[in-house]
Amino acid sequence: MPYRAPVSEFRFVLDQVVGMDQVAATELFAEATPETVEAILSEAGKLCETVLAPLNRAGDLTPAKLENGVVRTSPGFAEGYRAITEGGWVGMAASPEHGGMGLPMSLTTAVNEMIGSACLSLQLNPLMTQGQIEALEHHASDAIKELYIPKLISGEWCGTMNLTEAGAGSDVGALRTKAERNGDGTYAVTGQKIFITWGDNDFAGNICHLVLARLPDGAPGTRGISLFMVPKFIPDESGNPGKRNSLGVVSLEHKLGLHGSPTAVMQYDGATGWLIGEEHKGMAAMFTMMNNARLGVGMQGVAIAEAAFQHALTYAMDRKQGKTPLGATAIVDHADVRRMLGQMKAETFAARAIALACAVAIDMGRATGSADWQARAALLTPIAKAYGTDMGNEVAYLGVQVHGGMGFIEETGAAQFSRDARVTSIYEGTNGIQAMDLVGRKMMDGGAAAYRLLQEIEDHASEARATLPDLAGDVWAAAEALREATEWLVAQEAKDRNAGAVPYLRAFARVLGGHYHLKAALADASRQPLAAFAIKRLMPEHSALIAQMREGAAGLYALTPEALAS
Ligand SMILES: Cc1cc2nc3c(=O)[nH]c(=O)nc-3n(C[C@H](O)[C@H](O)[C@H](O)COP(=O)(O)OP(=O)(O)OC[C@H]3O[C@@H](n4cnc5c(N)ncnc54)[C@H](O)[C@@H]3O)c2cc1C
């Protein structure tokens, strides 16, 4: 079933739900007028529908492979990548100073969703490069910026991020890769990194690896880590790829999904690297890339959800089984199939709205320098990542279910969405780690950013009571329950916060989802049935989640390994 880019849906969510008009009203993003937004979304949508979506299955069936140390990419991926770069889509949000378009993150995030729906394996490549560009813009020396950023923006070169090692996954501070000063301003990087997305390819002139490593005098843990740019080919004096650096791909992983995206074990043997940011402060620099990627990966979840929903709806309209209460025979008219499709659509809408609201907060933080907007972006990032990707998985799961037995058959295409979505809840910080970030670092303000957002939700619900009293009343009450839950949470010690982190994050997303659905229903009456579905059937889950959160850690640790094994 061909993918249809949801351009008008983006326009609606950006304009009516998440307040993109505020972004366009700033001096920094004055060019993001409704006409420009429409033109960009339509153009990107066309590329996704006609060029990229046809590559999705080819990537699944013919994975990237390693041949004599060289990664050979899936059929058509080189042409697809070229089409993405020629459209300027890699550098949409990058600064015009180095050749970027300087467009808001909110627009980039929408375009990234469409590229991800069309072909997630390929989309990962520019996503990594976008994050690297942002990290370099903020932390690299002028010389590195001038050399690398224009080539990354044009797509001539690609970027990767290298954190993970066999003994250092969620615990990045345990890494063992070493860096030594060469005495000429460069560094020698030695170690092995695993799971490196797009660690190599056969279509870019150079691969620029951002690698975390520890200098001999670096403290243990995350405080002593530094960040290095380690290119595959060392640029010569004119900035062209020169001598081969001493690094290589050891192997590619065989994965459950995302077969078109080569996931590499990378070996660095005294490879020449250049410091990014300050010595021992690499995590701060890498966090710029990670935050960019966290929102990006959250939107990957939405991308899969949208594609899986479109697929399932088309099938359900066509497939005939039994008599439905409406008298027709297509399965879309069975109550349970309606329930599944309603849930798929409602979750996709909510996850998209949360991710775009996060992107708007990033844009506003940048454009105005306001600490409140920056705190809003920081608060929403783990929610956008974890909820977006959980929904990618759940919606893809439902998509298979809607197809019945055909969902389990690869030719149908529904199964690929499920397989491709699975890793999005794991990489870029597992969703458990995202939840701990929400209840830990993002609550170091005592919950101030969360309370500000909840106040807005309650104020909006109060206004909405005049028009949609039933739905608005439910949203107001849910926000109030979440406020009380947050007050409880911030008063707990870390162990209990962490024990309740995942249910708290989901409860937060449930309330946000209700809020955005209410906004949509107010702006457009035709959206009321979907809003009612979300608010009456999905949002109530927040109470059970809050109850679970309040149980704290004791009950979890009472469940000893012996008890689990017995
Ligand atoms: C396809 C793919 C692509 C990837 N791409 C990249 C990439 O480009 N660059 C890169 O650097 N890495 C990449 N990764 C690595 C990815 O980010 C890690 O797999 C992920 O961070 C989890 O680390 P881990 O696999 O070591 O799991 P572990 O850290 O061993 O975690 C196992 C489980 O324990 C939980 N856990 C661990 N620590 C804690 C804690 N403190 N509190 C509570 N729970 C905890 C986790 O949530 C998880 O459920 C990729 C992975 C995959 C599979």
PDB file of N, CA, C and O and ligand atoms in Angstrom, residues 124 128 160-172 193-199 210 212 253 255 257-258 261-264 286 289 423 425-434 436 498, ligand 1:
ATOM      1  N   LEU A 124      17.673   7.076   9.105  1.00  0.00           N
ATOM      2  CA  LEU A 124      18.623   7.117  10.219  1.00  0.00           C
ATOM      3  C   LEU A 124      19.925   7.796   9.827  1.00  0.00           C
ATOM      4  O   LEU A 124      20.601   8.396  10.662  1.00  0.00           O
ATOM      5  N   MET A 128      21.442  11.046  11.929  1.00  0.00           N
ATOM      6  CA  MET A 128      22.720  11.076  12.651  1.00  0.00           C
ATOM      7  C   MET A 128      23.523  12.315  12.244  1.00  0.00           C
ATOM      8  O   MET A 128      24.114  13.002  13.077  1.00  0.00           O
ATOM      9  N   THR A 160      28.331  10.101  12.261  1.00  0.00           N
ATOM     10  CA  THR A 160      27.870   9.017  13.138  1.00  0.00           C
ATOM     11  C   THR A 160      28.107   9.427  14.588  1.00  0.00           C
ATOM     12  O   THR A 160      28.820  10.392  14.850  1.00  0.00           O
ATOM     13  N   MET A 161      27.500   8.678  15.513  1.00  0.00           N
ATOM     14  CA  MET A 161      27.784   8.903  16.938  1.00  0.00           C
ATOM     15  C   MET A 161      28.269   7.597  17.556  1.00  0.00           C
ATOM     16  O   MET A 161      27.668   6.555  17.376  1.00  0.00           O
ATOM     17  N   ASN A 162      29.396   7.687  18.278  1.00  0.00           N
ATOM     18  CA  ASN A 162      30.040   6.490  18.833  1.00  0.00           C
ATOM     19  C   ASN A 162      30.136   6.595  20.349  1.00  0.00           C
ATOM     20  O   ASN A 162      31.080   7.176  20.897  1.00  0.00           O
ATOM     21  N   LEU A 163      29.134   6.047  21.024  1.00  0.00           N
ATOM     22  CA  LEU A 163      29.180   5.991  22.482  1.00  0.00           C
ATOM     23  C   LEU A 163      29.389   4.555  22.951  1.00  0.00           C
ATOM     24  O   LEU A 163      30.238   4.268  23.775  1.00  0.00           O
ATOM     25  N   THR A 164      28.575   3.650  22.400  1.00  0.00           N
ATOM     26  CA  THR A 164      28.402   2.320  22.990  1.00  0.00           C
ATOM     27  C   THR A 164      29.619   1.419  22.806  1.00  0.00           C
ATOM     28  O   THR A 164      30.237   1.391  21.734  1.00  0.00           O
ATOM     29  N   GLU A 165      29.932   0.696  23.877  1.00  0.00           N
ATOM     30  CA  GLU A 165      30.963  -0.353  23.847  1.00  0.00           C
ATOM     31  C   GLU A 165      30.360  -1.596  24.476  1.00  0.00           C
ATOM     32  O   GLU A 165      29.319  -1.514  25.141  1.00  0.00           O
ATOM     33  N   ALA A 166      31.046  -2.721  24.332  1.00  0.00           N
ATOM     34  CA  ALA A 166      30.486  -3.970  24.851  1.00  0.00           C
ATOM     35  C   ALA A 166      30.179  -3.843  26.344  1.00  0.00           C
ATOM     36  O   ALA A 166      29.145  -4.319  26.812  1.00  0.00           O
ATOM     37  N   GLY A 167      31.042  -3.168  27.084  1.00  0.00           N
ATOM     38  CA  GLY A 167      30.811  -3.043  28.521  1.00  0.00           C
ATOM     39  C   GLY A 167      30.211  -1.713  28.915  1.00  0.00           C
ATOM     40  O   GLY A 167      30.117  -1.392  30.114  1.00  0.00           O
ATOM     41  N   ALA A 168      29.847  -0.903  27.964  1.00  0.00           N
ATOM     42  CA  ALA A 168      29.336   0.440  28.272  1.00  0.00           C
ATOM     43  C   ALA A 168      28.160   0.762  27.351  1.00  0.00           C
ATOM     44  O   ALA A 168      28.340   1.266  26.243  1.00  0.00           O
ATOM     45  N   GLY A 169      26.950   0.419  27.811  1.00  0.00           N
ATOM     46  CA  GLY A 169      25.743   0.726  27.048  1.00  0.00           C
ATOM     47  C   GLY A 169      25.036   1.883  27.712  1.00  0.00           C
ATOM     48  O   GLY A 169      25.415   3.048  27.535  1.00  0.00           O
ATOM     49  N   SER A 170      24.032   1.567  28.546  1.00  0.00           N
ATOM     50  CA  SER A 170      23.362   2.634  29.293  1.00  0.00           C
ATOM     51  C   SER A 170      24.363   3.368  30.188  1.00  0.00           C
ATOM     52  O   SER A 170      24.252   4.570  30.416  1.00  0.00           O
ATOM     53  N   ASP A 171      25.359   2.627  30.679  1.00  0.00           N
ATOM     54  CA  ASP A 171      26.378   3.221  31.554  1.00  0.00           C
ATOM     55  C   ASP A 171      27.551   3.704  30.706  1.00  0.00           C
ATOM     56  O   ASP A 171      28.606   3.064  30.641  1.00  0.00           O
ATOM     57  N   VAL A 172      27.356   4.853  30.060  1.00  0.00           N
ATOM     58  CA  VAL A 172      28.371   5.367  29.121  1.00  0.00           C
ATOM     59  C   VAL A 172      29.696   5.610  29.844  1.00  0.00           C
ATOM     60  O   VAL A 172      30.783   5.426  29.281  1.00  0.00           O
ATOM     61  N   LYS A 193      34.038   0.273  19.399  1.00  0.00           N
ATOM     62  CA  LYS A 193      32.664   0.728  19.626  1.00  0.00           C
ATOM     63  C   LYS A 193      31.722  -0.255  18.939  1.00  0.00           C
ATOM     64  O   LYS A 193      32.030  -0.752  17.846  1.00  0.00           O
ATOM     65  N   ILE A 194      30.593  -0.508  19.575  1.00  0.00           N
ATOM     66  CA  ILE A 194      29.645  -1.446  18.955  1.00  0.00           C
ATOM     67  C   ILE A 194      28.331  -0.727  18.631  1.00  0.00           C
ATOM     68  O   ILE A 194      28.061   0.349  19.172  1.00  0.00           O
ATOM     69  N   PHE A 195      27.533  -1.358  17.785  1.00  0.00           N
ATOM     70  CA  PHE A 195      26.192  -0.859  17.436  1.00  0.00           C
ATOM     71  C   PHE A 195      26.225   0.527  16.789  1.00  0.00           C
ATOM     72  O   PHE A 195      25.362   1.353  17.070  1.00  0.00           O
ATOM     73  N   ILE A 196      27.230   0.806  15.964  1.00  0.00           N
ATOM     74  CA  ILE A 196      27.317   2.168  15.417  1.00  0.00           C
ATOM     75  C   ILE A 196      26.489   2.262  14.132  1.00  0.00           C
ATOM     76  O   ILE A 196      26.806   1.649  13.095  1.00  0.00           O
ATOM     77  N   THR A 197      25.415   3.045  14.228  1.00  0.00           N
ATOM     78  CA  THR A 197      24.479   3.212  13.125  1.00  0.00           C
ATOM     79  C   THR A 197      25.151   3.885  11.938  1.00  0.00           C
ATOM     80  O   THR A 197      25.803   4.921  12.103  1.00  0.00           O
ATOM     81  N   TRP A 198      24.978   3.285  10.782  1.00  0.00           N
ATOM     82  CA  TRP A 198      25.578   3.792   9.546  1.00  0.00           C
ATOM     83  C   TRP A 198      27.077   4.065   9.740  1.00  0.00           C
ATOM     84  O   TRP A 198      27.583   5.101   9.319  1.00  0.00           O
ATOM     85  N   GLY A 199      27.752   3.077  10.405  1.00  0.00           N
ATOM     86  CA  GLY A 199      29.187   3.225  10.666  1.00  0.00           C
ATOM     87  C   GLY A 199      30.001   3.360   9.390  1.00  0.00           C
ATOM     88  O   GLY A 199      31.128   3.839   9.419  1.00  0.00           O
ATOM     89  N   LEU A 210      31.923  10.859  15.480  1.00  0.00           N
ATOM     90  CA  LEU A 210      32.114  11.551  16.764  1.00  0.00           C
ATOM     91  C   LEU A 210      32.260  10.461  17.807  1.00  0.00           C
ATOM     92  O   LEU A 210      31.340   9.666  18.024  1.00  0.00           O
ATOM     93  N   LEU A 212      33.433   9.097  21.688  1.00  0.00           N
ATOM     94  CA  LEU A 212      33.722   9.382  23.099  1.00  0.00           C
ATOM     95  C   LEU A 212      34.884   8.506  23.538  1.00  0.00           C
ATOM     96  O   LEU A 212      34.883   7.293  23.290  1.00  0.00           O
ATOM     97  N   GLU A 253      25.922  -6.026  12.308  1.00  0.00           N
ATOM     98  CA  GLU A 253      25.001  -6.850  13.094  1.00  0.00           C
ATOM     99  C   GLU A 253      23.890  -7.422  12.213  1.00  0.00           C
ATOM    100  O   GLU A 253      23.477  -6.792  11.234  1.00  0.00           O
ATOM    101  N   LYS A 255      20.094  -8.068  12.383  1.00  0.00           N
ATOM    102  CA  LYS A 255      19.115  -7.463  13.287  1.00  0.00           C
ATOM    103  C   LYS A 255      17.683  -7.951  13.033  1.00  0.00           C
ATOM    104  O   LYS A 255      17.357  -8.460  11.965  1.00  0.00           O
ATOM    105  N   GLY A 257      15.167  -5.942  12.741  1.00  0.00           N
ATOM    106  CA  GLY A 257      14.591  -5.049  11.736  1.00  0.00           C
ATOM    107  C   GLY A 257      15.617  -4.014  11.306  1.00  0.00           C
ATOM    108  O   GLY A 257      16.810  -4.169  11.568  1.00  0.00           O
ATOM    109  N   LEU A 258      15.156  -2.967  10.639  1.00  0.00           N
ATOM    110  CA  LEU A 258      16.041  -1.914  10.127  1.00  0.00           C
ATOM    111  C   LEU A 258      17.209  -2.513   9.340  1.00  0.00           C
ATOM    112  O   LEU A 258      18.355  -2.105   9.516  1.00  0.00           O
ATOM    113  N   SER A 261      19.782  -0.404   7.411  1.00  0.00           N
ATOM    114  CA  SER A 261      20.711   0.476   8.135  1.00  0.00           C
ATOM    115  C   SER A 261      21.874  -0.345   8.673  1.00  0.00           C
ATOM    116  O   SER A 261      21.683  -1.191   9.550  1.00  0.00           O
ATOM    117  N   PRO A 262      23.089  -0.134   8.150  1.00  0.00           N
ATOM    118  CA  PRO A 262      24.216  -0.934   8.628  1.00  0.00           C
ATOM    119  C   PRO A 262      24.599  -0.539  10.057  1.00  0.00           C
ATOM    120  O   PRO A 262      24.922   0.618  10.324  1.00  0.00           O
ATOM    121  N   THR A 263      24.549  -1.511  10.971  1.00  0.00           N
ATOM    122  CA  THR A 263      24.899  -1.263  12.386  1.00  0.00           C
ATOM    123  C   THR A 263      26.245  -1.925  12.622  1.00  0.00           C
ATOM    124  O   THR A 263      26.355  -3.160  12.573  1.00  0.00           O
ATOM    125  N   ALA A 264      27.272  -1.115  12.864  1.00  0.00           N
ATOM    126  CA  ALA A 264      28.648  -1.608  12.753  1.00  0.00           C
ATOM    127  C   ALA A 264      29.373  -1.723  14.084  1.00  0.00           C
ATOM    128  O   ALA A 264      29.153  -0.931  15.002  1.00  0.00           O
ATOM    129  N   MET A 286      28.460  15.844  23.586  1.00  0.00           N
ATOM    130  CA  MET A 286      27.708  14.725  23.011  1.00  0.00           C
ATOM    131  C   MET A 286      26.225  14.868  23.331  1.00  0.00           C
ATOM    132  O   MET A 286      25.374  14.437  22.556  1.00  0.00           O
ATOM    133  N   MET A 289      24.174  16.378  20.637  1.00  0.00           N
ATOM    134  CA  MET A 289      23.799  15.428  19.582  1.00  0.00           C
ATOM    135  C   MET A 289      22.730  14.466  20.089  1.00  0.00           C
ATOM    136  O   MET A 289      21.775  14.139  19.379  1.00  0.00           O
ATOM    137  N   VAL A 423      13.477  -1.412  17.831  1.00  0.00           N
ATOM    138  CA  VAL A 423      14.706  -0.875  18.420  1.00  0.00           C
ATOM    139  C   VAL A 423      14.572   0.592  18.866  1.00  0.00           C
ATOM    140  O   VAL A 423      15.358   1.091  19.658  1.00  0.00           O
ATOM    141  N   SER A 425      12.622   1.925  20.862  1.00  0.00           N
ATOM    142  CA  SER A 425      12.448   2.061  22.323  1.00  0.00           C
ATOM    143  C   SER A 425      13.729   1.721  23.070  1.00  0.00           C
ATOM    144  O   SER A 425      13.798   1.892  24.286  1.00  0.00           O
ATOM    145  N   ILE A 426      14.717   1.225  22.324  1.00  0.00           N
ATOM    146  CA  ILE A 426      15.967   0.773  22.969  1.00  0.00           C
ATOM    147  C   ILE A 426      17.110   1.749  22.706  1.00  0.00           C
ATOM    148  O   ILE A 426      17.828   2.153  23.617  1.00  0.00           O
ATOM    149  N   TYR A 427      17.294   2.118  21.414  1.00  0.00           N
ATOM    150  CA  TYR A 427      18.492   2.948  21.173  1.00  0.00           C
ATOM    151  C   TYR A 427      18.234   4.416  21.510  1.00  0.00           C
ATOM    152  O   TYR A 427      17.131   4.822  21.790  1.00  0.00           O
ATOM    153  N   GLU A 428      19.346   5.124  21.552  1.00  0.00           N
ATOM    154  CA  GLU A 428      19.332   6.538  21.953  1.00  0.00           C
ATOM    155  C   GLU A 428      18.882   6.692  23.418  1.00  0.00           C
ATOM    156  O   GLU A 428      18.175   7.627  23.774  1.00  0.00           O
ATOM    157  N   GLY A 429      19.291   5.733  24.250  1.00  0.00           N
ATOM    158  CA  GLY A 429      18.865   5.704  25.656  1.00  0.00           C
ATOM    159  C   GLY A 429      17.558   4.948  25.735  1.00  0.00           C
ATOM    160  O   GLY A 429      16.544   5.403  25.175  1.00  0.00           O
ATOM    161  N   THR A 430      17.554   3.794  26.411  1.00  0.00           N
ATOM    162  CA  THR A 430      16.322   2.998  26.481  1.00  0.00           C
ATOM    163  C   THR A 430      15.204   3.854  27.088  1.00  0.00           C
ATOM    164  O   THR A 430      15.474   4.854  27.766  1.00  0.00           O
ATOM    165  N   ASN A 431      13.966   3.405  26.879  1.00  0.00           N
ATOM    166  CA  ASN A 431      12.863   4.211  27.400  1.00  0.00           C
ATOM    167  C   ASN A 431      12.836   4.227  28.927  1.00  0.00           C
ATOM    168  O   ASN A 431      12.328   5.175  29.537  1.00  0.00           O
ATOM    169  N   GLY A 432      13.401   3.192  29.549  1.00  0.00           N
ATOM    170  CA  GLY A 432      13.558   3.221  31.005  1.00  0.00           C
ATOM    171  C   GLY A 432      14.512   4.329  31.429  1.00  0.00           C
ATOM    172  O   GLY A 432      14.262   5.055  32.406  1.00  0.00           O
ATOM    173  N   ILE A 433      15.586   4.485  30.680  1.00  0.00           N
ATOM    174  CA  ILE A 433      16.562   5.542  30.985  1.00  0.00           C
ATOM    175  C   ILE A 433      15.930   6.923  30.727  1.00  0.00           C
ATOM    176  O   ILE A 433      16.158   7.882  31.468  1.00  0.00           O
ATOM    177  N   GLN A 434      15.111   7.028  29.680  1.00  0.00           N
ATOM    178  CA  GLN A 434      14.419   8.312  29.414  1.00  0.00           C
ATOM    179  C   GLN A 434      13.535   8.685  30.600  1.00  0.00           C
ATOM    180  O   GLN A 434      13.485   9.844  31.025  1.00  0.00           O
ATOM    181  N   MET A 436      13.841   7.776  33.692  1.00  0.00           N
ATOM    182  CA  MET A 436      14.661   8.176  34.836  1.00  0.00           C
ATOM    183  C   MET A 436      15.195   9.591  34.644  1.00  0.00           C
ATOM    184  O   MET A 436      15.365  10.339  35.612  1.00  0.00           O
ATOM    185  N   ASN A 498      12.822   6.476  40.723  1.00  0.00           N
ATOM    186  CA  ASN A 498      13.196   5.631  39.585  1.00  0.00           C
ATOM    187  C   ASN A 498      12.251   4.440  39.432  1.00  0.00           C
ATOM    188  O   ASN A 498      11.947   4.015  38.318  1.00  0.00           O
TER     189      ASN A 498
HETATM  190  C1  LIG B   1      20.225  -1.070  15.957  1.00  0.00           C
HETATM  191  C2  LIG B   1      20.995  -0.304  16.983  1.00  0.00           C
HETATM  192  C3  LIG B   1      21.594   0.889  16.632  1.00  0.00           C
HETATM  193  C4  LIG B   1      22.339   1.604  17.574  1.00  0.00           C
HETATM  194  N1  LIG B   1      23.006   2.751  17.200  1.00  0.00           N
HETATM  195  C5  LIG B   1      23.911   3.301  18.047  1.00  0.00           C
HETATM  196  C6  LIG B   1      24.778   4.360  17.616  1.00  0.00           C
HETATM  197  O1  LIG B   1      24.701   4.833  16.487  1.00  0.00           O
HETATM  198  N2  LIG B   1      25.706   4.828  18.486  1.00  0.00           N
HETATM  199  C7  LIG B   1      25.839   4.335  19.748  1.00  0.00           C
HETATM  200  O2  LIG B   1      26.715   4.788  20.475  1.00  0.00           O
HETATM  201  N3  LIG B   1      25.021   3.349  20.202  1.00  0.00           N
HETATM  202  C8  LIG B   1      24.077   2.820  19.377  1.00  0.00           C
HETATM  203  N4  LIG B   1      23.260   1.797  19.807  1.00  0.00           N
HETATM  204  C9  LIG B   1      23.386   1.336  21.180  1.00  0.00           C
HETATM  205  C10 LIG B   1      22.168   1.678  22.032  1.00  0.00           C
HETATM  206  O3  LIG B   1      22.112   3.053  22.286  1.00  0.00           O
HETATM  207  C11 LIG B   1      22.246   0.813  23.292  1.00  0.00           C
HETATM  208  O4  LIG B   1      21.940  -0.509  22.902  1.00  0.00           O
HETATM  209  C12 LIG B   1      21.325   1.278  24.385  1.00  0.00           C
HETATM  210  O5  LIG B   1      21.750   2.505  24.885  1.00  0.00           O
HETATM  211  C13 LIG B   1      21.236   0.277  25.547  1.00  0.00           C
HETATM  212  O6  LIG B   1      22.479  -0.162  25.951  1.00  0.00           O
HETATM  213  P1  LIG B   1      22.759  -1.745  26.087  1.00  0.00           P
HETATM  214  O7  LIG B   1      22.375  -2.367  24.797  1.00  0.00           O
HETATM  215  O8  LIG B   1      24.149  -1.950  26.537  1.00  0.00           O
HETATM  216  O9  LIG B   1      21.749  -2.241  27.163  1.00  0.00           O
HETATM  217  P2  LIG B   1      22.001  -2.235  28.767  1.00  0.00           P
HETATM  218  O10 LIG B   1      22.571  -0.930  29.171  1.00  0.00           O
HETATM  219  O11 LIG B   1      22.743  -3.469  29.126  1.00  0.00           O
HETATM  220  O12 LIG B   1      20.503  -2.323  29.301  1.00  0.00           O
HETATM  221  C14 LIG B   1      19.786  -3.557  29.425  1.00  0.00           C
HETATM  222  C15 LIG B   1      18.498  -3.250  30.189  1.00  0.00           C
HETATM  223  O13 LIG B   1      18.820  -2.739  31.491  1.00  0.00           O
HETATM  224  C16 LIG B   1      18.224  -1.481  31.709  1.00  0.00           C
HETATM  225  N5  LIG B   1      19.142  -0.627  32.460  1.00  0.00           N
HETATM  226  C17 LIG B   1      20.463  -0.433  32.252  1.00  0.00           C
HETATM  227  N6  LIG B   1      20.944   0.454  33.138  1.00  0.00           N
HETATM  228  C18 LIG B   1      19.921   0.835  33.914  1.00  0.00           C
HETATM  229  C19 LIG B   1      19.765   1.741  34.988  1.00  0.00           C
HETATM  230  N7  LIG B   1      20.784   2.467  35.450  1.00  0.00           N
HETATM  231  N8  LIG B   1      18.554   1.861  35.560  1.00  0.00           N
HETATM  232  C20 LIG B   1      17.501   1.160  35.103  1.00  0.00           C
HETATM  233  N9  LIG B   1      17.572   0.310  34.083  1.00  0.00           N
HETATM  234  C21 LIG B   1      18.766   0.146  33.494  1.00  0.00           C
HETATM  235  C22 LIG B   1      17.966  -0.920  30.298  1.00  0.00           C
HETATM  236  O14 LIG B   1      16.900   0.016  30.295  1.00  0.00           O
HETATM  237  C23 LIG B   1      17.635  -2.198  29.516  1.00  0.00           C
HETATM  238  O15 LIG B   1      16.297  -2.519  29.674  1.00  0.00           O
HETATM  239  C24 LIG B   1      22.469   1.105  18.893  1.00  0.00           C
HETATM  240  C25 LIG B   1      21.818  -0.089  19.252  1.00  0.00           C
HETATM  241  C26 LIG B   1      21.109  -0.793  18.313  1.00  0.00           C
HETATM  242  C27 LIG B   1      20.485  -2.099  18.736  1.00  0.00           C
END
